[in-house]
Amino acid sequence: MSFENILLEKDGNIAILTINRPKVLNALNGDTLKEIDAAMEQLSADGEVRVVIITGAGDKAFVAGADIAFMQTLKPLEARNFARLGQKVFSKIENLNKPVIAAVNGFALGGGCELSMACDIRVASENAKLGQPEVGLGIIAGFGGTQRLTRLVNPGLAKEILFTADIYDAAAAQRIGLVNHVVPAAELIDFCKSMAKRIAAKGPIAVQLTKEAVNEGLEMDIEKAFIHEADLFAVSFATDDRGEGISAFLGKKKPEFKGQ
Ligand code: HXC
């Protein structure tokens, strides 16, 4: 499929998805969400890709939110469908069978902050600004922000961010755990690629199962989550990668994981 609103490139076993509407600071309309959805299907099926990085085109914005001009045309039921579309696409990112790193290269507001939160790991450039400004428009966060922010920081802090619409600079976002790292803008993609390469060198099935254990465990009672973890641990034992990883360690060699 060819894309108009996003770019999808591969660098070895790392894929980079760039939201590419710089004239509107990469704002998300329905078509862009559908393209992200199609890209996730493609990436999920691509056995060569082990880690995905999502970023925004240009040096100003990751994603400045849902496209406000597009939203202006929506009737309430269409707005609901738009919110549901974004929620479904973002859940697909959250549950993709490989890790996703958000390279937050500028404004990540509203739907942009929500997109970053659907990724597994967030790295921000020093000029990044994150927040949920929706209430300033008389609307609420609708791509999962009321839920993911509450789980990622804490409910009291999430409510403050959502009620005040305050914008957090990168350092403040890191202080509250909204982003893991802050790096100079010029180093952002290399930093994310370097992290992606470290992840890509590990057993890909083990990484996938770890993502499942964390994500699914968060929705479970902790004792059930432990059992689930043990089940997935057993699954990891059924892989060739387990044989490779353990014998490489014992043989003092570097493992070559095949993802089998
Ligand atoms: C559509 C947008 C946009 C957006 C920026 N633009 N954000 N268009 N939707 N979310 C457009 C501007 O209209 C402008 O177009 C161009 O991008 C450059 O933006 P400026 O405002 O001129 O830049 P600047 O003065 O630097 O301000 C940057 C900014 C501001 C602070 C990020 O653009 C801003 O406040 N944007 C809106 C942020 C926001 O409220 N996001 C949440 C949206 S609601 P022109 O044609 O004038 O050049 C949301 C809901 C999610 O995300 C859930 C939905 C279900």
GROMACS .gro file of C-alpha atoms in nm, residues 61-215:
model
  155
   61ALA     CA    1   0.619   1.856   1.600
   62PHE     CA    2   0.576   1.491   1.676
   63VAL     CA    3   0.197   1.526   1.637
   64ALA     CA    4   0.013   1.844   1.746
   65GLY     CA    5  -0.306   1.648   1.805
   66ALA     CA    6  -0.610   1.536   1.619
   67ASP     CA    7  -0.670   1.757   1.315
   68ILE     CA    8  -0.885   2.037   1.453
   69ALA     CA    9  -1.003   2.153   1.108
   70PHE     CA   10  -1.112   1.796   1.030
   71MET     CA   11  -1.288   1.766   1.367
   72GLN     CA   12  -1.479   2.086   1.303
   73THR     CA   13  -1.676   1.906   1.031
   74LEU     CA   14  -1.782   1.616   1.254
   75LYS     CA   15  -2.127   1.559   1.400
   76PRO     CA   16  -2.135   1.396   1.747
   77LEU     CA   17  -2.177   1.040   1.619
   78GLU     CA   18  -1.901   1.093   1.361
   79ALA     CA   19  -1.683   1.230   1.642
   80ARG     CA   20  -1.749   0.911   1.837
   81ASN     CA   21  -1.647   0.702   1.536
   82PHE     CA   22  -1.332   0.914   1.496
   83ALA     CA   23  -1.244   0.860   1.863
   84ARG     CA   24  -1.309   0.485   1.830
   85LEU     CA   25  -1.094   0.468   1.514
   86GLY     CA   26  -0.804   0.638   1.693
   87GLN     CA   27  -0.850   0.417   1.999
   88LYS     CA   28  -0.844   0.101   1.786
   89VAL     CA   29  -0.538   0.209   1.587
   90PHE     CA   30  -0.352   0.310   1.904
   91SER     CA   31  -0.441  -0.024   2.068
   92LYS     CA   32  -0.295  -0.195   1.763
   93ILE     CA   33   0.030  -0.007   1.824
   94GLU     CA   34   0.020  -0.092   2.195
   95ASN     CA   35  -0.032  -0.461   2.115
   96LEU     CA   36   0.196  -0.484   1.811
   97ASN     CA   37   0.406  -0.802   1.823
   98LYS     CA   38   0.726  -0.596   1.852
   99PRO     CA   39   0.832  -0.297   2.062
  100VAL     CA   40   0.746   0.054   1.948
  101ILE     CA   41   0.956   0.356   2.050
  102ALA     CA   42   0.808   0.707   2.023
  103ALA     CA   43   1.075   0.957   1.916
  104VAL     CA   44   0.896   1.270   2.039
  105ASN     CA   45   1.058   1.541   1.828
  106GLY     CA   46   0.852   1.845   1.928
  107PHE     CA   47   0.487   1.911   2.011
  108ALA     CA   48   0.302   1.598   2.129
  109LEU     CA   49  -0.032   1.747   2.220
  110GLY     CA   50  -0.375   1.589   2.259
  111GLY     CA   51  -0.390   1.299   2.014
  112GLY     CA   52  -0.012   1.332   1.972
  113CYS     CA   53   0.053   1.278   2.341
  114GLU     CA   54  -0.198   0.990   2.324
  115LEU     CA   55  -0.010   0.839   2.028
  116SER     CA   56   0.317   0.858   2.221
  117MET     CA   57   0.153   0.688   2.520
  118ALA     CA   58   0.037   0.398   2.301
  119CYS     CA   59   0.405   0.332   2.224
  120ASP     CA   60   0.605   0.114   2.461
  121ILE     CA   61   0.887   0.362   2.522
  122ARG     CA   62   0.899   0.741   2.486
  123VAL     CA   63   1.218   0.938   2.416
  124ALA     CA   64   1.189   1.316   2.384
  125SER     CA   65   1.405   1.579   2.219
  126GLU     CA   66   1.493   1.879   2.436
  127ASN     CA   67   1.240   2.094   2.246
  128ALA     CA   68   0.951   1.850   2.299
  129LYS     CA   69   0.631   1.973   2.461
  130LEU     CA   70   0.365   1.733   2.582
  131GLY     CA   71   0.015   1.783   2.712
  132GLN     CA   72  -0.355   1.724   2.675
  133PRO     CA   73  -0.501   2.063   2.575
  134GLU     CA   74  -0.846   1.929   2.478
  135VAL     CA   75  -1.049   2.093   2.756
  136GLY     CA   76  -0.926   2.427   2.622
  137LEU     CA   77  -1.120   2.342   2.306
  138GLY     CA   78  -1.425   2.237   2.507
  139ILE     CA   79  -1.371   1.869   2.424
  140ILE     CA   80  -1.209   1.579   2.603
  141ALA     CA   81  -0.918   1.349   2.518
  142GLY     CA   82  -1.061   1.077   2.297
  143PHE     CA   83  -0.779   0.854   2.173
  144GLY     CA   84  -0.729   0.679   2.507
  145GLY     CA   85  -0.566   0.968   2.696
  146THR     CA   86  -0.796   0.959   2.998
  147GLN     CA   87  -0.699   0.595   3.046
  148ARG     CA   88  -0.333   0.564   2.939
  149LEU     CA   89  -0.219   0.882   3.115
  150THR     CA   90  -0.388   0.763   3.435
  151ARG     CA   91  -0.198   0.434   3.418
  152LEU     CA   92   0.133   0.585   3.307
  153VAL     CA   93   0.170   0.862   3.564
  154ASN     CA   94  -0.082   0.846   3.847
  155PRO     CA   95  -0.452   0.932   3.862
  156GLY     CA   96  -0.404   1.259   4.055
  157LEU     CA   97  -0.134   1.385   3.821
  158ALA     CA   98  -0.321   1.265   3.513
  159LYS     CA   99  -0.631   1.457   3.626
  160GLU     CA  100  -0.422   1.772   3.680
  161ILE     CA  101  -0.273   1.741   3.329
  162LEU     CA  102  -0.617   1.675   3.174
  163PHE     CA  103  -0.806   1.944   3.372
  164THR     CA  104  -0.551   2.227   3.343
  165ALA     CA  105  -0.437   2.156   2.983
  166ASP     CA  106  -0.088   2.259   3.106
  167ILE     CA  107   0.191   2.191   2.858
  168TYR     CA  108   0.498   2.010   2.996
  169ASP     CA  109   0.843   2.068   2.856
  170ALA     CA  110   1.066   1.764   2.805
  171ALA     CA  111   1.240   1.792   3.142
  172ALA     CA  112   0.908   1.818   3.329
  173ALA     CA  113   0.767   1.528   3.128
  174GLN     CA  114   1.068   1.318   3.225
  175ARG     CA  115   1.030   1.415   3.594
  176ILE     CA  116   0.676   1.274   3.601
  177GLY     CA  117   0.767   0.961   3.404
  178LEU     CA  118   0.585   1.058   3.086
  179VAL     CA  119   0.909   1.020   2.887
  180ASN     CA  120   1.205   0.796   2.968
  181HIS     CA  121   1.487   1.006   2.822
  182VAL     CA  122   1.550   1.360   2.698
  183VAL     CA  123   1.819   1.408   2.432
  184PRO     CA  124   1.930   1.694   2.204
  185ALA     CA  125   1.704   1.718   1.897
  186ALA     CA  126   1.987   1.636   1.656
  187GLU     CA  127   2.058   1.312   1.843
  188LEU     CA  128   1.701   1.191   1.888
  189ILE     CA  129   1.671   0.945   1.600
  190ASP     CA  130   2.021   0.801   1.652
  191PHE     CA  131   1.949   0.758   2.023
  192CYS     CA  132   1.623   0.575   1.943
  193LYS     CA  133   1.793   0.365   1.674
  194SER     CA  134   2.069   0.269   1.915
  195MET     CA  135   1.811   0.157   2.171
  196ALA     CA  136   1.617  -0.023   1.896
  197LYS     CA  137   1.935  -0.204   1.788
  198ARG     CA  138   2.002  -0.320   2.144
  199ILE     CA  139   1.648  -0.458   2.161
  200ALA     CA  140   1.672  -0.608   1.811
  201ALA     CA  141   1.982  -0.804   1.912
  202LYS     CA  142   1.784  -0.987   2.184
  203GLY     CA  143   1.560  -1.287   2.129
  204PRO     CA  144   1.267  -1.141   1.931
  205ILE     CA  145   1.014  -1.394   2.058
  206ALA     CA  146   1.133  -1.333   2.414
  207VAL     CA  147   1.088  -0.957   2.362
  208GLN     CA  148   0.740  -1.014   2.215
  209LEU     CA  149   0.639  -1.241   2.503
  210THR     CA  150   0.773  -0.988   2.754
  211LYS     CA  151   0.557  -0.717   2.595
  212GLU     CA  152   0.256  -0.948   2.621
  213ALA     CA  153   0.333  -1.036   2.984
  214VAL     CA  154   0.355  -0.667   3.079
  215ASN     CA  155   0.053  -0.547   2.880
   0.00000   0.00000   0.00000
